[in-house]
XYZ file of C-alpha atoms in Angstrom:
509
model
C 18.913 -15.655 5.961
C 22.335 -13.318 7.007
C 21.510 -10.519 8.665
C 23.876 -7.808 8.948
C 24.932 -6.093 12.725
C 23.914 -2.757 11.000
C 20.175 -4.036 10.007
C 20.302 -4.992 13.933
C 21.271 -0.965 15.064
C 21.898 1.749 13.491
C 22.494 3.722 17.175
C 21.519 3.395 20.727
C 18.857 0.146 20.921
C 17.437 0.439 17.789
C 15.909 -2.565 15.863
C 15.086 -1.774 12.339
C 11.990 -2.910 10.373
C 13.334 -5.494 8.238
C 14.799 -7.426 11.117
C 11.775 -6.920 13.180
C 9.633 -8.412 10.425
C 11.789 -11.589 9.937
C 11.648 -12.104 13.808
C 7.967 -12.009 14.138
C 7.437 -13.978 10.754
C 9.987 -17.007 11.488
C 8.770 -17.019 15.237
C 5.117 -17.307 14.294
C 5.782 -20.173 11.228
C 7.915 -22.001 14.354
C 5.121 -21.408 16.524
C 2.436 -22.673 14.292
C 5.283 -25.773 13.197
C 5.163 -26.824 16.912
C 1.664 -27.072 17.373
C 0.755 -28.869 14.457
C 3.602 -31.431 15.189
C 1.821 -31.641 18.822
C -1.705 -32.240 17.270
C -0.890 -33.857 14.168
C -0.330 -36.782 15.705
C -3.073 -37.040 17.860
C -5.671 -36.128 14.539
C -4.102 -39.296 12.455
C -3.957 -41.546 15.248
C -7.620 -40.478 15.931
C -8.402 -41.026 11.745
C -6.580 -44.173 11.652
C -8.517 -45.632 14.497
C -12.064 -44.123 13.327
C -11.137 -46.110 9.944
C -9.519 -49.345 11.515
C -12.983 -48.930 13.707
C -15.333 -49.046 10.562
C -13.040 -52.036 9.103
C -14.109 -53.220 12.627
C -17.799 -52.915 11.976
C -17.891 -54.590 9.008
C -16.167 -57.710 9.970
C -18.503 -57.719 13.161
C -21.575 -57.975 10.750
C -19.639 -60.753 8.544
C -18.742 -62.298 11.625
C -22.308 -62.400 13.341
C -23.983 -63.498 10.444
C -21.495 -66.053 9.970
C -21.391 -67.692 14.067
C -25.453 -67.409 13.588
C -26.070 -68.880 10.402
C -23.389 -71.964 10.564
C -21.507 -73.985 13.120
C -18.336 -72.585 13.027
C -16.391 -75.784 14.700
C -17.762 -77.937 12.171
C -18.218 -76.157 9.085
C -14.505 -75.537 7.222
C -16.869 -73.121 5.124
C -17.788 -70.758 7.750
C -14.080 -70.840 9.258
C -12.746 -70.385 5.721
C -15.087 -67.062 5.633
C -13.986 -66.296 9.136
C -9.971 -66.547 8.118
C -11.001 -64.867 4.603
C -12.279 -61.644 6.850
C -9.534 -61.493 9.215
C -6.785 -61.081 6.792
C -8.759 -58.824 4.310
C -8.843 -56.392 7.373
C -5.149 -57.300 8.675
C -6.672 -58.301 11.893
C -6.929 -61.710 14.355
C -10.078 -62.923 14.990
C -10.992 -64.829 18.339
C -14.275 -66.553 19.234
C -14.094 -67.734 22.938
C -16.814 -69.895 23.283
C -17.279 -71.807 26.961
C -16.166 -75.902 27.623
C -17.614 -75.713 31.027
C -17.807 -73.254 33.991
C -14.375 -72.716 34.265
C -12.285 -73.317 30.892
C -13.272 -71.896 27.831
C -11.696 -72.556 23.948
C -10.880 -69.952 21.751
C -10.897 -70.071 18.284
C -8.352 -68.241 16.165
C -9.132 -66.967 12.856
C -6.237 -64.965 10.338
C -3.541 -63.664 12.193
C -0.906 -60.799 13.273
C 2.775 -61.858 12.011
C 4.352 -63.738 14.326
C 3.372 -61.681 17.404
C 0.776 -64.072 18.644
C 2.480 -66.705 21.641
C -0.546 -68.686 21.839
C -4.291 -68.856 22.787
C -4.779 -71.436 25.368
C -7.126 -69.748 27.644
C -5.725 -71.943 30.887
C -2.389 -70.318 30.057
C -3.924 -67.032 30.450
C -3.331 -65.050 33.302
C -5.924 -64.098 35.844
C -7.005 -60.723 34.705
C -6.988 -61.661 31.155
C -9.192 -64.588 32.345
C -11.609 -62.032 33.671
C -11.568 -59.965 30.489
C -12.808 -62.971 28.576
C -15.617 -64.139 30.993
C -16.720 -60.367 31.680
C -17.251 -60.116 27.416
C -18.596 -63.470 27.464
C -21.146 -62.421 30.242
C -22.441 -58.872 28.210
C -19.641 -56.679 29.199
C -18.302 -53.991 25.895
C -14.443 -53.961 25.264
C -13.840 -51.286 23.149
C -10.285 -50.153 21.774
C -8.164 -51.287 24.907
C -4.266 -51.425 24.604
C -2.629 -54.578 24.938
C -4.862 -56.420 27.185
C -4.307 -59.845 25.841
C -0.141 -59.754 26.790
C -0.035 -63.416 26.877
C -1.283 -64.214 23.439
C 0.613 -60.766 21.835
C 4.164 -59.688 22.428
C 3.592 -56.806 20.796
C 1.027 -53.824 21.261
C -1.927 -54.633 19.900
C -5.646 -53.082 20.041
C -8.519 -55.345 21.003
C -12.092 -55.066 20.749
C -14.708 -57.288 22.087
C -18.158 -58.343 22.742
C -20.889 -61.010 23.427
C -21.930 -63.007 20.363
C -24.451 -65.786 20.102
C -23.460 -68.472 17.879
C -24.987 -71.730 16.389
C -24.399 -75.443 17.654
C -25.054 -78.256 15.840
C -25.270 -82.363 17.613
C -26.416 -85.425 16.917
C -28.829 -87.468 19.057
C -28.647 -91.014 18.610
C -32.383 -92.668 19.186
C -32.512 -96.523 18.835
C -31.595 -96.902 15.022
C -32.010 -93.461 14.194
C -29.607 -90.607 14.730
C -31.253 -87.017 14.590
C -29.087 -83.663 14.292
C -29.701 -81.096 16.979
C -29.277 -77.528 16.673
C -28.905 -74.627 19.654
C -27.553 -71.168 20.330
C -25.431 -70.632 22.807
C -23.504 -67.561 24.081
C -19.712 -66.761 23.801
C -17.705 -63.552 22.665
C -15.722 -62.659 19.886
C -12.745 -60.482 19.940
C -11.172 -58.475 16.859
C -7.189 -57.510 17.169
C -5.399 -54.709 15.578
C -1.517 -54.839 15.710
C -0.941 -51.350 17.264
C 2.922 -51.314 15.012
C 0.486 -50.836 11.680
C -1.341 -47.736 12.797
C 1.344 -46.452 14.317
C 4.066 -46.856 11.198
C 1.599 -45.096 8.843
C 1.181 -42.628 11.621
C 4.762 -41.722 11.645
C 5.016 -42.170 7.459
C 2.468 -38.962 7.455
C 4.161 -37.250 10.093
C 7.185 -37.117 8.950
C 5.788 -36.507 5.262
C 3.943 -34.164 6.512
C 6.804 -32.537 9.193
C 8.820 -32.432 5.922
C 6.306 -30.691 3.793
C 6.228 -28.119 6.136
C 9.618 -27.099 6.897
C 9.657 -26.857 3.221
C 7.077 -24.574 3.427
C 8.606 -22.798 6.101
C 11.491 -22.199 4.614
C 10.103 -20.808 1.258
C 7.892 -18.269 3.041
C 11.453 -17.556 4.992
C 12.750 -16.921 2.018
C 9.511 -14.808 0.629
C 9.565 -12.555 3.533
C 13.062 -12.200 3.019
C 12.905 -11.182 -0.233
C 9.675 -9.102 0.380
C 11.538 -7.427 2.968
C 14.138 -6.470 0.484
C 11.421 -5.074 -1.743
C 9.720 -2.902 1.154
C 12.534 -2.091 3.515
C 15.195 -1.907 1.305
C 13.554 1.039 -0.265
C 12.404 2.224 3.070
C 15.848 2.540 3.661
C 17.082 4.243 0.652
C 14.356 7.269 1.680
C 15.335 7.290 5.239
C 18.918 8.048 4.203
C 17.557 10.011 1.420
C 15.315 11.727 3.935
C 18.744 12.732 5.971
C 20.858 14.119 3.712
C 17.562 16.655 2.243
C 17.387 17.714 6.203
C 21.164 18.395 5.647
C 20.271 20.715 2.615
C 21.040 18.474 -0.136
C 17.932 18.652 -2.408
C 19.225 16.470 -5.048
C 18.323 13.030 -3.635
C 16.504 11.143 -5.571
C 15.386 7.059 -4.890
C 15.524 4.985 -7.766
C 12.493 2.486 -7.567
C 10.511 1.121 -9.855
C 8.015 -0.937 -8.230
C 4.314 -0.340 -8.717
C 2.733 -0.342 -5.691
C 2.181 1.950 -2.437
C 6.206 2.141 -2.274
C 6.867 3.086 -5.734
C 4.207 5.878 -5.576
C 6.113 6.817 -1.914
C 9.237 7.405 -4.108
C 7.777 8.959 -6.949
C 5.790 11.261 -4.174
C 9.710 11.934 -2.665
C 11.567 12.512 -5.854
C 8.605 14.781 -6.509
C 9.205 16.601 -3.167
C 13.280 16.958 -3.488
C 12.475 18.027 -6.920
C 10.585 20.917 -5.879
C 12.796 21.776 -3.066
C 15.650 21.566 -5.283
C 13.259 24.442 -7.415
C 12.485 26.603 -4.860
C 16.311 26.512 -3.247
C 17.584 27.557 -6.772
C 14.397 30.102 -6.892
C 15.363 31.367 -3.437
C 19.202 32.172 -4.473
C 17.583 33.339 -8.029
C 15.495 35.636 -5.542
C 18.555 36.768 -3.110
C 20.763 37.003 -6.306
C 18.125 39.246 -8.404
C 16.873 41.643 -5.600
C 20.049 42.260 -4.605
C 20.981 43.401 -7.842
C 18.144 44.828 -8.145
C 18.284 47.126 -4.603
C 22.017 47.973 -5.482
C 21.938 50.133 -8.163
C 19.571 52.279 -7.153
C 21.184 52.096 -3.324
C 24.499 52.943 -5.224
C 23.163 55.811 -6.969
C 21.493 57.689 -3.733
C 24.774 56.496 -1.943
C 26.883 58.185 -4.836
C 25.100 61.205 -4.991
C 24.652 61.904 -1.126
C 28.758 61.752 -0.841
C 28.860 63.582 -3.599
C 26.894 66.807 -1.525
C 28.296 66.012 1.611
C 32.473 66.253 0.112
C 31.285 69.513 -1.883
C 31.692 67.490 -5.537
C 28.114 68.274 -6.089
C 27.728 72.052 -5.499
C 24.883 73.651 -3.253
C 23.067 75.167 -6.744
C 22.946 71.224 -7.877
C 21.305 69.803 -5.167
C 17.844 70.220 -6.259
C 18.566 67.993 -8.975
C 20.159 65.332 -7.883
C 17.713 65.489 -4.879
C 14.964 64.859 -7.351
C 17.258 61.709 -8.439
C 17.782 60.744 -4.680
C 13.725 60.537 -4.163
C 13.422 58.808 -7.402
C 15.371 56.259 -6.489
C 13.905 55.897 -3.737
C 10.336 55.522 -4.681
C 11.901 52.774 -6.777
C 13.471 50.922 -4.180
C 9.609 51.601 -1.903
C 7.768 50.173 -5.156
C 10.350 47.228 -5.761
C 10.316 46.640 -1.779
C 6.122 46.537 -1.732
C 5.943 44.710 -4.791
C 8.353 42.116 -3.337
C 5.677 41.857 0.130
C 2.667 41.551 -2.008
C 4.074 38.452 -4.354
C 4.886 36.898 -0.957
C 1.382 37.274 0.880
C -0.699 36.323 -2.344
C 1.870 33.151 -2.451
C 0.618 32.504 1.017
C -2.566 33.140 0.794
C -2.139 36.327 3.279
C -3.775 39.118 0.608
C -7.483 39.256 1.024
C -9.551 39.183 -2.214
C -12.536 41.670 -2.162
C -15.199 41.104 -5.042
C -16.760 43.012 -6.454
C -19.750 43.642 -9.524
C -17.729 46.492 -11.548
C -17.586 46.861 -15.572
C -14.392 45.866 -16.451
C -14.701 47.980 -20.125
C -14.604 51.255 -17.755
C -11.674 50.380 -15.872
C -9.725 49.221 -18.916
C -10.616 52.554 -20.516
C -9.467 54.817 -17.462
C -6.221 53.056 -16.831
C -5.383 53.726 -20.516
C -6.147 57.255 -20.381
C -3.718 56.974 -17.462
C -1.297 56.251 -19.631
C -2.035 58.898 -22.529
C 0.770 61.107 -22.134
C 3.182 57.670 -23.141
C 1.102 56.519 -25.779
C 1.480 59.798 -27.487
C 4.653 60.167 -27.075
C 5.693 57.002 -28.640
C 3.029 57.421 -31.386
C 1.764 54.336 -30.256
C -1.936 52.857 -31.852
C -4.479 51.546 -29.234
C -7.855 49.994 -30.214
C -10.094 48.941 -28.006
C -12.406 45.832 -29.408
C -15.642 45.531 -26.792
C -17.988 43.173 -27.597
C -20.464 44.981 -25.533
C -20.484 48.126 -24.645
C -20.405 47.124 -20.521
C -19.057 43.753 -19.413
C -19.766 43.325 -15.786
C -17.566 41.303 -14.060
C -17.331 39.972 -10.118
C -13.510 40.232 -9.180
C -11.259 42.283 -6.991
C -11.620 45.685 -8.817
C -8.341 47.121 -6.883
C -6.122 43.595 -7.927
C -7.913 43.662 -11.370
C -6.223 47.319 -12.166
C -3.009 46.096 -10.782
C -3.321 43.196 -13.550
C -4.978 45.428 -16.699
C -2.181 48.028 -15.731
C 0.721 45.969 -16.005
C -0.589 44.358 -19.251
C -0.766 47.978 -20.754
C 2.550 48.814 -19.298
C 4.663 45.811 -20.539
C 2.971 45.815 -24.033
C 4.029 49.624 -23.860
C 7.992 48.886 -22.749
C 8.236 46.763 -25.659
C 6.730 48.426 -28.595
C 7.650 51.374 -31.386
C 6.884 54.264 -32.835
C 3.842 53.409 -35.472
C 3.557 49.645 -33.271
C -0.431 48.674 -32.447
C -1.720 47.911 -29.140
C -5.375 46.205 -28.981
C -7.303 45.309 -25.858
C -10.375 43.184 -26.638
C -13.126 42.184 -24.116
C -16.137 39.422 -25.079
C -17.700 36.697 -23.358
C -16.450 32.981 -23.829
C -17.826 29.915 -22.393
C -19.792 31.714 -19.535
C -16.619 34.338 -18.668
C -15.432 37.494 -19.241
C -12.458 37.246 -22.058
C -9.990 39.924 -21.592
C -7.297 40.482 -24.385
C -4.096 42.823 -24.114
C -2.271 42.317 -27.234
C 1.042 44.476 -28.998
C 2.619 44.279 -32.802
C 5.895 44.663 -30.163
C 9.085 42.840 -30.234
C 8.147 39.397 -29.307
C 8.948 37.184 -26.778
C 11.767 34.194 -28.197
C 10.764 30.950 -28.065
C 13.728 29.860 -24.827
C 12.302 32.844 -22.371
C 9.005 32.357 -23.346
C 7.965 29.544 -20.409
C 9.936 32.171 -17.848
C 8.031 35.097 -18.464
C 5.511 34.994 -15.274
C 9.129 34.249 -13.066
C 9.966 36.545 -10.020
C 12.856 38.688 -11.617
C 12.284 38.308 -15.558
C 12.697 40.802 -17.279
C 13.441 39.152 -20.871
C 16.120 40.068 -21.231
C 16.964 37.594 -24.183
C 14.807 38.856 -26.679
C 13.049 42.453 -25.141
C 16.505 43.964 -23.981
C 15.690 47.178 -24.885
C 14.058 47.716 -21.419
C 15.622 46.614 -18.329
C 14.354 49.611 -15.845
C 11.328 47.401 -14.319
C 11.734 45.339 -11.278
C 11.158 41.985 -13.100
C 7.796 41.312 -10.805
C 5.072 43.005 -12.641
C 4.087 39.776 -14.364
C 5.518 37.649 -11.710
C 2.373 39.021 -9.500
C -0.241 39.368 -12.484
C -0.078 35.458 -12.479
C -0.632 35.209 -8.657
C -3.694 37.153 -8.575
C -4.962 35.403 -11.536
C -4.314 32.042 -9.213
C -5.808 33.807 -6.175
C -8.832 34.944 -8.508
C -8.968 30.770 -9.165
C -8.306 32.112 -13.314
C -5.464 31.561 -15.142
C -3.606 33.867 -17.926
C -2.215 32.796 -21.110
C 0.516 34.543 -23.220
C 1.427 33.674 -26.653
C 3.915 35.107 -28.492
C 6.604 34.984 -31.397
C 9.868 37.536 -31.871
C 8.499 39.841 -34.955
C 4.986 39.180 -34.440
C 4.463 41.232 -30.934
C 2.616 39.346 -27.854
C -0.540 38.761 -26.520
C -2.045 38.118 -23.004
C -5.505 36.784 -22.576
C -7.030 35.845 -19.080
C -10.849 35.091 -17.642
C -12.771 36.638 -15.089
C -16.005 35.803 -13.652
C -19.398 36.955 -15.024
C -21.293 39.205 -12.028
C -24.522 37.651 -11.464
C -27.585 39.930 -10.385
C -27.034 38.447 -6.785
C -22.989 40.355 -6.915
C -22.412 43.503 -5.610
């Protein structure tokens, strides 16, 4: 496999992953290809033998029975079982047996190719002498290399040991002639041509050698394209990754792979996504406050010149004094509301619960509001399922949210429109209702209307005084509070917020 100089560095020594990982994989399959072509030779050699071996011991048995049973220099049947044995097995069979104390005959059964030079036992040299007269005498020769160099001119493997065998004579007594039998001792010995283990030795080998470069290479080319499926993506987020440190939020990795790396994508799309949301919210927020701040900064601005050149005479400047302060509480309750949203959003605003009856504080923060209601001949009912609902919430954060209710459904109704605020118990919790026969909310603003700075404008422009936050933090301390609020609403057919509260238990205080 290629590898490119930039998969090698990308700056100062730097190795990456991918390359790293083909390094350690093709070392370690050339690692574990070099000792199994050191050993595999040595474990078939070692197979081959232990099954030339058992060949071995089965001729010896046919062989033994054979020398004790018959006279093997006389009877063509027992050499014709003898030669029969030898080349079934692919081996040479010798019987030495002795002619006196110092020359001894060896008989040849089957044989190995034309390797063998001859077996006259005086042309033997001395050592080979000895080898025959030691195995003749009791000695074991087992699986020796090419001791018999004489007799083979190739590499052959011998094994040998003492055999007693059967002799038959004939006695002649007067007229008579009487058959004699006898044991005596000699050896045999049982040749392997070394060339046949060793060619089917190298036939597996090099099958085997071949069959594993094959291997080798296909889980080369596995890694490789494994690496292409793990750090190829890797690689994608890391320059992803950069450019979002650089400020660019709309990265996004295209991969579709299910598995640990696909959900690390998904995870980092997910991420940039919400980035790219709160960068836009963030210029939303700098955009809308500072619209926001301006116009009332413009008018205290404007009317403070105004005294100061003499445009606005000395008998004027209660009034526009009065518009000065006003404008300023605005821009104190805009600049509060603005640090409140942010520490509930961090989790900096500390909750206090409380046991209080919710129906009481609904009913005082409307009579707060009296002097409005009458004055835009507004209807409010209030539908209480119980005469006190106790509830265990933050009683201070629970105004701020009944109050705003009662103040948005107020900004956006008419003369002869309905307000209802209903209270009952659902599913173990308080159920609080704030509902209006209003304007309506259209169908496009409708998923916006808990976002910093709404105001609805699109379908409630008749009021665009507020700060665009009221609802903004009504659905914070609802989160905070671990409750959520609900709105539902259609343009014609007025609005309606409904949100839960805790049940006090007799524990709650």
């Amino acid at each position: 496999m290629m590898v490119n100089r930039s998969e090698l560095r990308s700056g100062g020594g730097h190795v990456s992953l991918k390359v790293k990982f083909l390094l350690i994989y093709v070392g370690m399959v050339m690692m574990v290809l070099f000792i199994i072509s050191m050993l595999l030779p040595v474990i078939l050699n070692r197979y081959l033998i232990a099954q030339k071996v058992k060949e071995l011991d089965d001729v010896k048995e046919i062989v033994s029975q054979v020398l004790q049973e018959e006279d093997f220099r006389a009877d063509p049947n027992a050499r014709k079982i003898l030669t029969a044995a030898a080349n079934a097995s692919g081996i040479c069979i010798w019987v030495a047996s002795p002619v006196d104390s110092r020359n001894v005959q060896i008989s040849v059964f089957g044989y190995l190719g034309d390797d063998i030079n001859g077996t006259d036992f005086a042309s033997f040299t001395a050592q080979e002498k000895t080898y025959v007269k030691d195995v003749m005498e009791g000695a074991q020769m087992y699986l020796s290399r090419s001791v018999f160099p004489t007799a083979f001119s190739k590499e052959t493997i011998s094994v040998g040991y003492s055999q007693n065998y059967l002799t038959l004579s004939q006695v002649k007594i007067g007229p008579l002639v009487e058959s004699m039998s006898g044991m005596e001792t000699g050896a045999v010995f049982l040749h392997i041509a070394a060339d046949d283990l060793y060619v089917t030795s190298r036939t597996l080998q090099l099958i085997t050698f071949i069959m594993m470069l094959v291997l080798a290479g296909a889980c080369i080319l596995v890694s490789g394209i494994l690496a292409n499926n793990v750090f190829l993506p890797v690689s994608r987020l890391q320059h992803a990754a950069e450019a979002v440190t650089k400020g660019d939020f709309s990265q996004k990795v295209d991969v579709r792979t299910n598995d640990e790396i696909g959900e690390l994508t998904t995870a980092f799309n997910n991420m940039t996504s919400q980035l790219q949301s709160v960068d836009t919210l963030q210029s939303d927020f700098i955009a809308n406050i500072s619209h926001d701040f301006r116009s009332p900064l413009t008018s205290i601005k404007g009317y403070v010149e105004a005294m100061l050149d003499g445009t606005i005479p000395p008998e004027m400047y209660e009034k526009y004094l009065r518009i000065v302060l006003d404008e300023s509480n605005r821009l104190t309750k805009m600049t509060n509301n603005v640090l409140d949203l942010t520490k509930m959003e961090n989790g900096q605003y500390e909750i206090n619960r409380v046991r209080f009856d919710i129906n009481e504080m609904i009913i005082k923060l409307a009579l707060s509001l009296e002097q409005r209601i009458e004055e835009k001949y507004i209807a409010i009912n209030f539908q209480f399922l119980q005469e006190k609902l106790y509830v265990y919430a933050d009683i201070d954060l629970m105004e701020r949210v009944v109050y705003n209710l009662l103040d948005n459904a107020l900004k956006f109704t008419e003369a002869g429109d309905k307000i209802t605020v209903e209270t009952s118990i659902v599913a173990k919790k308080a159920y609080i209702v704030v509902s209006d026969t209003g304007s309506g909310i259209d169908e496009s603003s409708l998923p916006h209307i808990f976002d910093r700075f709404n105001k609805g404008d699109k379908s409630r422009g008749k009021n665009k005084m507020g700060t665009g936050l009221g609802l903004a933090i009504v659905k914070q301390i609802m989160l905070n509070h671990h409750e959520d609020i609900k709105v539902y609403s259609k343009p014609g057919e007025g609005t309606r917020f409904s949100f839960t509260l805790p049940l006090a238990g007799k524990g709650d205080v």
